[in-house]
Amino acid sequence: MASKRLRVAVIGAGAAGLCAARHVLNYPDTFLPPVVFEASDQLGGTWVYTEQSGEDAEGWPIHSSMYHDLRTNLPKEVMAFPDFPFNPSLPSFVHHSDVLAYLESYAEHFGVQDHVQFRWQVNDVRPVLGDQGTASGWDVKATVRGSGLTQHVSEHFDAIMVCTGHYAIPFIPPIPGLDSFQGCLLHSHSYRRPEPFAGLTVVLVGAGASGVDLAMQLSPVAAHVALSHQGPPVCGLPEDILQVPRLLKVVKEMVVFVDGSVLQPDVLILCTGYRYRFPFLTLARLGLQETEYGVGPLYRHLLAPQHPSLFFIGLCQQICPFPHFHCQVLFALAVLRGHCLLPSAAEMEADAQGQLDRYLREGGLARHFLRLKAQQWSYAKELAKLAGFPPLPPAVQEIYEAVRARRLHNVGTYRNVNYRLLGPDAWEQVWDSGKA
Ligand code: FAD
């Protein structure tokens, strides 16, 4: 055990940051209470809904991409952190406000909120280099937002957990002519409600979770809704939603698809995903770089090989988020506690590169490297084995995969079912379509 208690900085008080802080607090012999830096004035990150989009009243960018009518795309039985269930009286697929309430009670239950410094925006994190060229600590600089006054604070830490999320900075694809579009152009990050689109013709670009969800929310109010994408047809969409091929270009008021068809929408909504950004880190100084898929090389998708006290929690996509954060956090803390011995920096870099090479050889696209999908389960098991904590209950994987299959089969009805956990490895479906 370390002779001096370690001071951990957690950047961000969304689900990942709360999970990090909760587990740091669980080892008071090893760690001092964490300092959680949160740029906004509320915990919950993505799950904090606001009617505003763009910038807030003080000119800070709005972080959350949450929209008014969102219901979760995963049931609460698998959204929950493994050590803290949702309120059992809720249906499986809950409104976003229930998730925020859940995160607030998680934070309260584990005493996390007392350690959150609200309105502190971290703007610089740099290593204090030890003899080996590896960080022996970290200097963190933050700006305190508030009443027009900007105050910079500087503090020293032994380890950093980056928990800043990756659904806040829109990715705008390079579509020829997009700048010339004469209708209303927005990204799903700024979408809040269907009402402003009543009676309009809307084209949505991208059929990920947001594109499909927004199309279904808009179809009852908009005059016409078209969903442009390049994948196989989305099953279960209302029949009045037109599925059109990939968008090729925009010519003033017209959008042209790859098959030559044309629409003249009032509104174009880009549901084209988000970018990873870490403006408070100088990546090159840390042996890291921006990559097509985000940032790398990272050992096990979370640890900076040259500075193994810097962790990124929650970078992966197409995962079961809260249980995944739980595993990553426990792995990171096992490393810091000396309970998980790491290979050398060179070996960890080679391991990360080898994993990427294998993925590319198997036909994966570099920009999708962090989309773990089914691989998330072996990943979580491996973290548990390396760090010596209990693996995720089998029921999490089983319910997640059952929901995924139902969603592929019919995006309109997959939420019409409740799940019941009977134990860590047993569950049942409770049909309840009347409530959905
Ligand atoms: P975030 O929730 O984004 O939190 C990051 C926090 O960091 C924010 O509070 C931000 O203010 C803070 N921050 C950022 N930069 C700084 C800085 N420099 N200094 C200080 N603080 C900073 N997941 C599910 O499990 N089920 C769902 O149904 C689901 N639906 C989703 C729907 C939408 C529209 C979106 C966008 C995501 C959805 N997700 C869903 C995924 C969701 O993002 C994750 O579940 C999870 O909430 C992400 O948590 P996080 O802590 O990684 O990031």
XYZ file of C-alpha atoms and ligand atoms in Angstrom:
489
model
C 0.000 0.000 0.000
C 1.240 3.511 -0.784
C 2.716 5.278 2.245
C 1.253 8.631 1.263
C -2.392 8.965 0.371
C -2.874 9.848 -3.283
C -4.796 12.885 -4.454
C -6.935 12.197 -7.507
C -8.473 14.842 -9.767
C -11.624 13.801 -11.558
C -12.512 16.051 -14.486
C -16.258 16.060 -15.122
C -19.236 15.122 -12.931
C -21.242 13.124 -15.452
C -21.881 9.414 -14.919
C -18.198 8.527 -15.464
C -16.856 11.178 -13.093
C -19.361 10.314 -10.365
C -18.419 6.655 -10.669
C -14.701 7.549 -10.445
C -15.224 9.688 -7.350
C -17.457 7.091 -5.680
C -14.770 4.422 -5.919
C -11.891 6.726 -4.932
C -13.883 7.407 -1.749
C -14.110 3.657 -1.184
C -10.364 3.406 -0.461
C -9.684 6.046 2.190
C -6.418 4.352 3.192
C -4.987 4.853 -0.286
C -6.682 7.997 -1.531
C -7.494 11.405 -0.166
C -11.039 12.476 -1.022
C -11.088 13.270 -4.751
C -11.527 16.716 -6.222
C -14.180 16.579 -8.944
C -13.965 19.543 -11.302
C -17.285 20.231 -12.998
C -17.579 23.071 -15.482
C -21.356 23.436 -15.134
C -23.363 24.125 -12.003
C -24.978 20.679 -11.889
C -23.915 17.048 -11.872
C -25.178 14.583 -14.464
C -23.455 15.756 -17.684
C -25.398 14.414 -20.663
C -28.488 13.889 -18.504
C -28.900 17.550 -17.573
C -31.657 18.757 -19.889
C -31.831 22.416 -20.827
C -34.147 24.225 -23.228
C -31.162 26.266 -24.338
C -28.835 25.277 -27.118
C -25.620 26.836 -28.347
C -24.370 28.968 -25.463
C -25.708 29.615 -21.985
C -26.479 33.076 -20.567
C -22.809 33.530 -19.650
C -21.574 32.590 -23.112
C -20.316 29.077 -22.220
C -21.110 26.289 -24.699
C -24.023 24.057 -23.676
C -22.595 20.608 -22.944
C -25.665 18.382 -23.012
C -27.262 17.022 -26.196
C -30.345 15.871 -24.317
C -33.762 16.428 -25.885
C -37.069 16.955 -24.172
C -38.786 13.659 -24.974
C -35.862 11.245 -24.759
C -36.504 7.849 -23.310
C -33.472 5.668 -22.746
C -32.451 3.187 -25.406
C -31.335 0.713 -22.735
C -33.447 -0.642 -19.889
C -32.703 0.598 -16.399
C -31.771 -2.966 -15.387
C -28.543 -2.698 -17.419
C -28.074 1.065 -17.379
C -27.503 0.963 -13.628
C -24.080 0.803 -12.040
C -23.712 -2.770 -10.726
C -23.659 -1.517 -7.121
C -26.691 0.805 -7.244
C -30.037 -0.143 -8.843
C -32.617 2.259 -10.255
C -35.868 2.717 -8.416
C -37.620 -0.666 -9.018
C -41.030 0.982 -9.494
C -39.870 2.623 -12.748
C -40.507 0.970 -16.125
C -37.457 -0.443 -17.877
C -37.065 2.369 -20.428
C -37.137 5.574 -18.465
C -37.358 9.289 -19.266
C -34.074 11.205 -19.162
C -35.185 13.000 -15.975
C -35.270 9.615 -14.203
C -31.648 8.999 -15.171
C -30.629 12.393 -13.789
C -32.526 11.626 -10.558
C -30.755 8.249 -10.442
C -27.321 9.880 -10.806
C -28.187 12.430 -8.135
C -29.186 9.698 -5.694
C -26.052 7.673 -6.580
C -23.923 10.740 -5.801
C -25.795 11.396 -2.582
C -25.731 7.769 -1.449
C -21.958 7.531 -1.819
C -21.267 11.045 -0.560
C -19.786 12.205 -3.855
C -21.496 15.573 -4.217
C -19.541 17.100 -1.324
C -16.405 16.697 -3.392
C -17.643 18.334 -6.592
C -16.333 21.800 -7.358
C -19.072 23.227 -9.545
C -18.365 25.879 -12.159
C -14.666 24.927 -12.296
C -13.628 24.442 -15.880
C -10.294 22.667 -16.196
C -8.211 24.336 -18.866
C -4.737 22.916 -18.368
C -3.433 19.582 -17.090
C 0.291 19.002 -17.300
C 2.608 16.378 -15.876
C 5.251 17.135 -13.296
C 8.014 14.906 -14.595
C 9.930 12.559 -12.294
C 13.385 11.022 -12.853
C 12.196 8.464 -15.428
C 10.395 11.085 -17.541
C 7.085 9.725 -16.269
C 4.635 11.983 -14.432
C 5.308 12.001 -10.710
C 2.273 14.232 -10.354
C 0.017 16.608 -12.240
C -0.626 20.316 -12.176
C -4.219 21.222 -12.881
C -5.354 24.716 -13.746
C -9.014 25.615 -13.778
C -11.092 28.699 -14.380
C -13.873 29.382 -11.948
C -16.936 30.579 -13.793
C -19.169 33.010 -12.037
C -20.758 36.446 -11.920
C -18.437 37.831 -14.559
C -15.349 37.140 -12.444
C -12.753 34.737 -13.777
C -10.416 33.315 -11.230
C -7.699 30.812 -12.070
C -6.880 28.122 -9.549
C -3.915 25.803 -9.663
C -3.618 22.536 -7.778
C -1.353 19.513 -7.602
C -2.532 15.890 -7.957
C -1.065 12.378 -8.087
C -3.481 11.047 -10.705
C -5.989 12.319 -13.244
C -9.248 10.742 -14.374
C -10.530 12.429 -17.525
C -14.326 12.031 -17.510
C -15.384 14.823 -19.845
C -17.679 12.832 -22.148
C -17.744 12.842 -25.937
C -21.241 13.896 -26.956
C -20.831 17.652 -26.765
C -18.870 18.778 -29.822
C -20.743 18.073 -33.064
C -18.999 16.314 -35.925
C -19.968 18.058 -39.161
C -19.169 15.845 -42.167
C -17.585 17.484 -45.203
C -20.727 17.495 -47.373
C -20.154 19.551 -50.537
C -22.309 22.678 -50.601
C -23.452 22.374 -46.977
C -22.523 26.010 -46.274
C -24.762 27.129 -49.116
C -27.889 25.443 -47.717
C -30.688 27.993 -47.727
C -32.965 26.293 -45.196
C -32.452 25.813 -41.477
C -29.382 23.724 -40.645
C -28.726 22.242 -37.228
C -26.927 19.368 -35.548
C -28.812 16.948 -33.288
C -26.750 18.437 -30.399
C -29.031 21.504 -30.623
C -32.344 19.672 -31.113
C -34.687 19.963 -28.134
C -38.363 19.512 -29.106
C -40.468 18.621 -32.148
C -42.888 21.600 -31.937
C -40.778 24.173 -33.870
C -40.760 21.771 -36.828
C -44.555 21.487 -37.143
C -45.675 21.526 -40.770
C -42.105 21.563 -42.135
C -40.183 19.168 -44.341
C -37.233 17.783 -42.415
C -34.305 15.714 -43.660
C -32.252 13.945 -41.007
C -28.750 12.814 -41.903
C -27.573 9.667 -40.141
C -29.500 6.722 -38.715
C -27.708 6.211 -35.417
C -29.665 6.317 -32.160
C -30.348 10.074 -32.419
C -31.273 10.120 -36.119
C -33.816 7.325 -35.681
C -35.226 8.751 -32.463
C -35.601 12.267 -33.871
C -37.261 10.956 -37.031
C -39.854 9.150 -34.898
C -40.442 12.224 -32.722
C -40.789 14.547 -35.713
C -43.039 12.393 -37.888
C -46.300 13.177 -36.004
C -45.794 16.960 -36.320
C -43.666 17.621 -39.422
C -45.181 17.704 -42.920
C -42.577 15.238 -44.227
C -39.643 13.471 -42.631
C -36.835 11.785 -44.544
C -33.998 9.823 -42.965
C -30.841 9.725 -45.072
C -28.395 6.911 -44.379
C -26.248 4.293 -46.048
C -27.058 1.237 -43.944
C -29.722 -1.424 -44.419
C -33.320 -0.162 -43.990
C -34.209 0.648 -40.400
C -37.009 -1.763 -39.410
C -40.114 -0.565 -37.643
C -40.103 3.122 -38.549
C -43.545 4.669 -39.141
C -44.414 4.345 -42.823
C -44.574 8.103 -43.389
C -40.829 8.385 -42.710
C -39.027 8.181 -46.013
C -35.699 6.352 -45.938
C -33.331 7.819 -48.511
C -29.724 7.014 -49.412
C -26.608 8.850 -48.244
C -26.528 12.595 -48.782
C -24.194 13.472 -51.653
C -24.322 17.259 -51.773
C -26.335 20.346 -51.057
C -27.185 22.848 -53.757
C -28.737 25.953 -52.187
C -32.248 24.863 -51.170
C -31.900 21.303 -52.506
C -30.305 18.215 -51.029
C -29.079 15.587 -53.481
C -28.678 11.914 -52.512
C -26.207 9.414 -53.987
C -28.914 7.798 -56.140
C -29.580 11.163 -57.789
C -32.877 11.784 -55.986
C -33.494 15.287 -54.680
C -35.490 16.844 -51.837
C -36.115 20.452 -50.948
C -36.330 20.464 -47.129
C -37.044 23.384 -44.841
C -34.743 21.855 -42.250
C -31.628 19.699 -42.415
C -30.658 18.020 -39.133
C -27.216 16.456 -38.979
C -27.300 13.415 -36.705
C -23.712 12.747 -37.591
C -22.099 12.160 -34.243
C -19.537 13.976 -32.156
C -15.816 14.682 -31.889
C -13.415 13.845 -29.099
C -11.702 16.924 -27.705
C -9.341 17.395 -24.757
C -8.433 21.078 -24.936
C -6.838 20.954 -21.485
C -4.227 18.360 -22.503
C -1.196 18.809 -24.739
C -1.406 15.311 -26.152
C 2.036 15.226 -27.820
C 3.688 16.023 -24.497
C 1.998 12.923 -23.054
C 3.035 10.514 -25.808
C -0.492 10.633 -27.232
C -2.023 11.986 -30.376
C -5.340 12.727 -31.965
C -6.306 9.770 -34.118
C -9.082 9.015 -36.549
C -10.892 7.224 -33.750
C -10.217 9.779 -31.004
C -6.997 9.634 -29.026
C -4.246 7.050 -28.771
C -2.318 4.972 -28.112
C -4.136 4.024 -24.922
C -3.563 0.776 -23.056
C -6.901 -1.023 -22.693
C -8.577 2.063 -24.203
C -8.033 4.062 -21.037
C -4.477 4.474 -19.818
C -1.695 6.693 -21.185
C 1.248 4.259 -21.538
C 3.943 6.841 -20.854
C 2.097 8.296 -17.841
C 0.175 5.514 -16.088
C -1.481 7.923 -13.661
C -3.547 9.504 -16.460
C -6.813 7.689 -17.232
C -9.595 8.354 -19.727
C -12.889 6.928 -18.531
C -15.690 6.328 -21.029
C -14.098 6.877 -24.428
C -15.560 3.707 -25.948
C -18.805 3.682 -27.913
C -21.585 1.174 -28.526
C -21.217 -0.165 -25.020
C -23.386 -0.460 -21.944
C -22.139 2.839 -20.505
C -22.503 2.835 -16.721
C -21.344 -0.784 -16.117
C -18.478 -0.108 -18.559
C -17.402 3.012 -16.596
C -17.581 0.951 -13.403
C -15.100 -1.608 -14.810
C -12.734 1.027 -16.189
C -12.712 2.941 -12.912
C -12.016 -0.193 -10.842
C -9.177 -1.094 -13.208
C -7.673 2.411 -12.961
C -7.850 2.389 -9.173
C -6.292 -1.090 -9.004
C -3.362 0.298 -11.024
C -2.981 3.252 -8.662
C -3.270 0.995 -5.602
C -0.486 -1.216 -6.954
C -2.889 -4.151 -7.298
C -2.518 -4.446 -11.043
C 0.998 -4.529 -12.369
C 1.438 -2.960 -15.779
C 3.815 -3.871 -18.592
C 6.438 -1.283 -19.573
C 5.349 1.833 -21.483
C 6.842 0.409 -24.700
C 4.980 -2.876 -24.210
C 1.698 -1.080 -23.535
C 2.123 1.040 -26.670
C 2.921 -2.069 -28.707
C -0.127 -3.804 -27.229
C -2.413 -0.901 -28.159
C -0.951 -0.757 -31.661
C -1.285 -4.542 -32.042
C -4.934 -4.351 -31.089
C -5.563 -1.611 -33.650
C -3.669 -3.552 -36.349
C -5.729 -6.687 -35.661
C -8.949 -4.707 -35.812
C -7.959 -3.162 -39.161
C -6.850 -6.534 -40.575
C -10.272 -7.922 -39.728
C -11.832 -5.178 -41.852
C -12.648 -2.600 -39.172
C -12.546 1.095 -40.053
C -10.020 3.089 -38.024
C -12.621 5.695 -37.118
C -14.784 2.976 -35.543
C -12.013 1.431 -33.431
C -13.653 2.483 -30.160
C -17.043 1.015 -31.100
C -16.693 -2.088 -28.974
C -20.110 -3.669 -29.577
C -19.992 -7.398 -28.668
C -16.307 -7.107 -27.803
C -17.252 -4.996 -24.759
C -17.991 -8.162 -22.770
C -14.584 -9.774 -23.167
C -13.044 -6.348 -22.551
C -14.935 -5.934 -19.253
C -14.046 -9.491 -18.224
C -10.398 -8.864 -18.956
C -10.309 -5.669 -16.881
C -11.935 -7.558 -14.006
C -9.390 -10.360 -14.275
C -6.375 -8.060 -14.520
C -7.519 -5.904 -11.608
C -9.109 -8.618 -9.467
C -12.650 -7.331 -9.112
C -15.895 -9.290 -9.684
C -16.923 -9.411 -13.365
C -20.208 -7.897 -14.510
C -23.247 -10.079 -13.776
C -24.074 -12.287 -16.814
C -27.595 -10.842 -16.879
C -26.213 -7.455 -17.996
C -24.824 -8.913 -21.214
C -27.885 -11.076 -21.807
C -30.406 -8.253 -21.401
C -28.249 -5.826 -23.419
C -27.993 -8.281 -26.319
C -31.711 -9.143 -26.124
C -32.594 -5.442 -26.341
C -30.181 -4.936 -29.223
C -31.824 -7.755 -31.179
C -35.300 -6.341 -30.479
C -34.184 -2.853 -31.597
C -32.778 -4.244 -34.860
C -36.040 -6.057 -35.412
C -38.256 -3.047 -34.714
C -37.130 0.407 -33.540
C -40.736 1.383 -32.956
C -41.630 -1.325 -30.451
C -38.447 -2.535 -28.775
C -39.194 -0.447 -25.694
C -42.633 -2.056 -25.228
C -41.315 -4.533 -22.745
C -40.138 -4.454 -19.167
C -37.311 -6.571 -17.815
C -37.004 -7.958 -14.351
C -33.729 -8.951 -12.758
C -34.241 -12.060 -10.674
C -30.581 -12.207 -9.669
C -27.180 -11.423 -11.171
C -27.501 -14.177 -13.773
C -31.262 -14.533 -14.125
C -33.869 -12.228 -15.600
C -37.177 -12.314 -17.386
C -39.119 -10.221 -19.852
C -42.381 -8.769 -18.621
C -44.552 -7.892 -21.590
C -46.288 -4.639 -20.943
C -46.858 -3.007 -24.300
C -49.858 -1.046 -23.013
C -47.601 1.228 -20.969
C -45.035 1.948 -23.659
P -20.966 13.404 -19.772
O -22.267 12.960 -19.271
O -20.921 14.147 -21.046
O -20.290 14.262 -18.619
C -19.099 14.991 -18.810
C -19.049 16.114 -17.786
O -17.757 16.738 -17.886
C -20.073 17.217 -18.031
O -20.802 17.467 -16.842
C -19.227 18.430 -18.437
O -19.782 19.659 -18.000
C -17.906 18.132 -17.750
N -16.744 18.751 -18.380
C -16.398 18.697 -19.685
N -15.244 19.369 -19.888
C -14.862 19.840 -18.669
C -13.740 20.593 -18.222
N -12.778 21.004 -19.059
N -13.661 20.922 -16.909
C -14.624 20.505 -16.028
N -15.701 19.786 -16.405
C -15.812 19.449 -17.712
N -26.430 5.977 -22.361
C -27.201 5.007 -21.822
O -26.709 4.192 -21.029
N -28.533 4.906 -22.131
C -29.146 5.793 -22.949
O -30.329 5.692 -23.204
C -28.364 6.865 -23.505
N -28.932 7.807 -24.269
C -28.191 8.869 -24.710
C -28.806 9.884 -25.421
C -28.084 10.988 -25.865
C -28.769 12.087 -26.622
C -26.705 11.059 -25.606
C -25.883 12.233 -26.073
C -26.068 10.048 -24.905
C -26.800 8.950 -24.435
N -26.206 7.926 -23.693
C -26.971 6.908 -23.178
C -24.757 7.912 -23.468
C -24.368 8.823 -22.293
O -23.632 9.843 -22.827
C -23.631 8.051 -21.265
O -24.555 7.152 -20.681
C -23.041 8.843 -20.102
O -24.030 9.637 -19.505
C -21.818 9.654 -20.465
O -21.253 10.095 -19.250
P -19.840 10.813 -19.160
O -19.631 11.089 -17.727
O -18.832 10.034 -19.906
O -19.988 12.179 -19.983
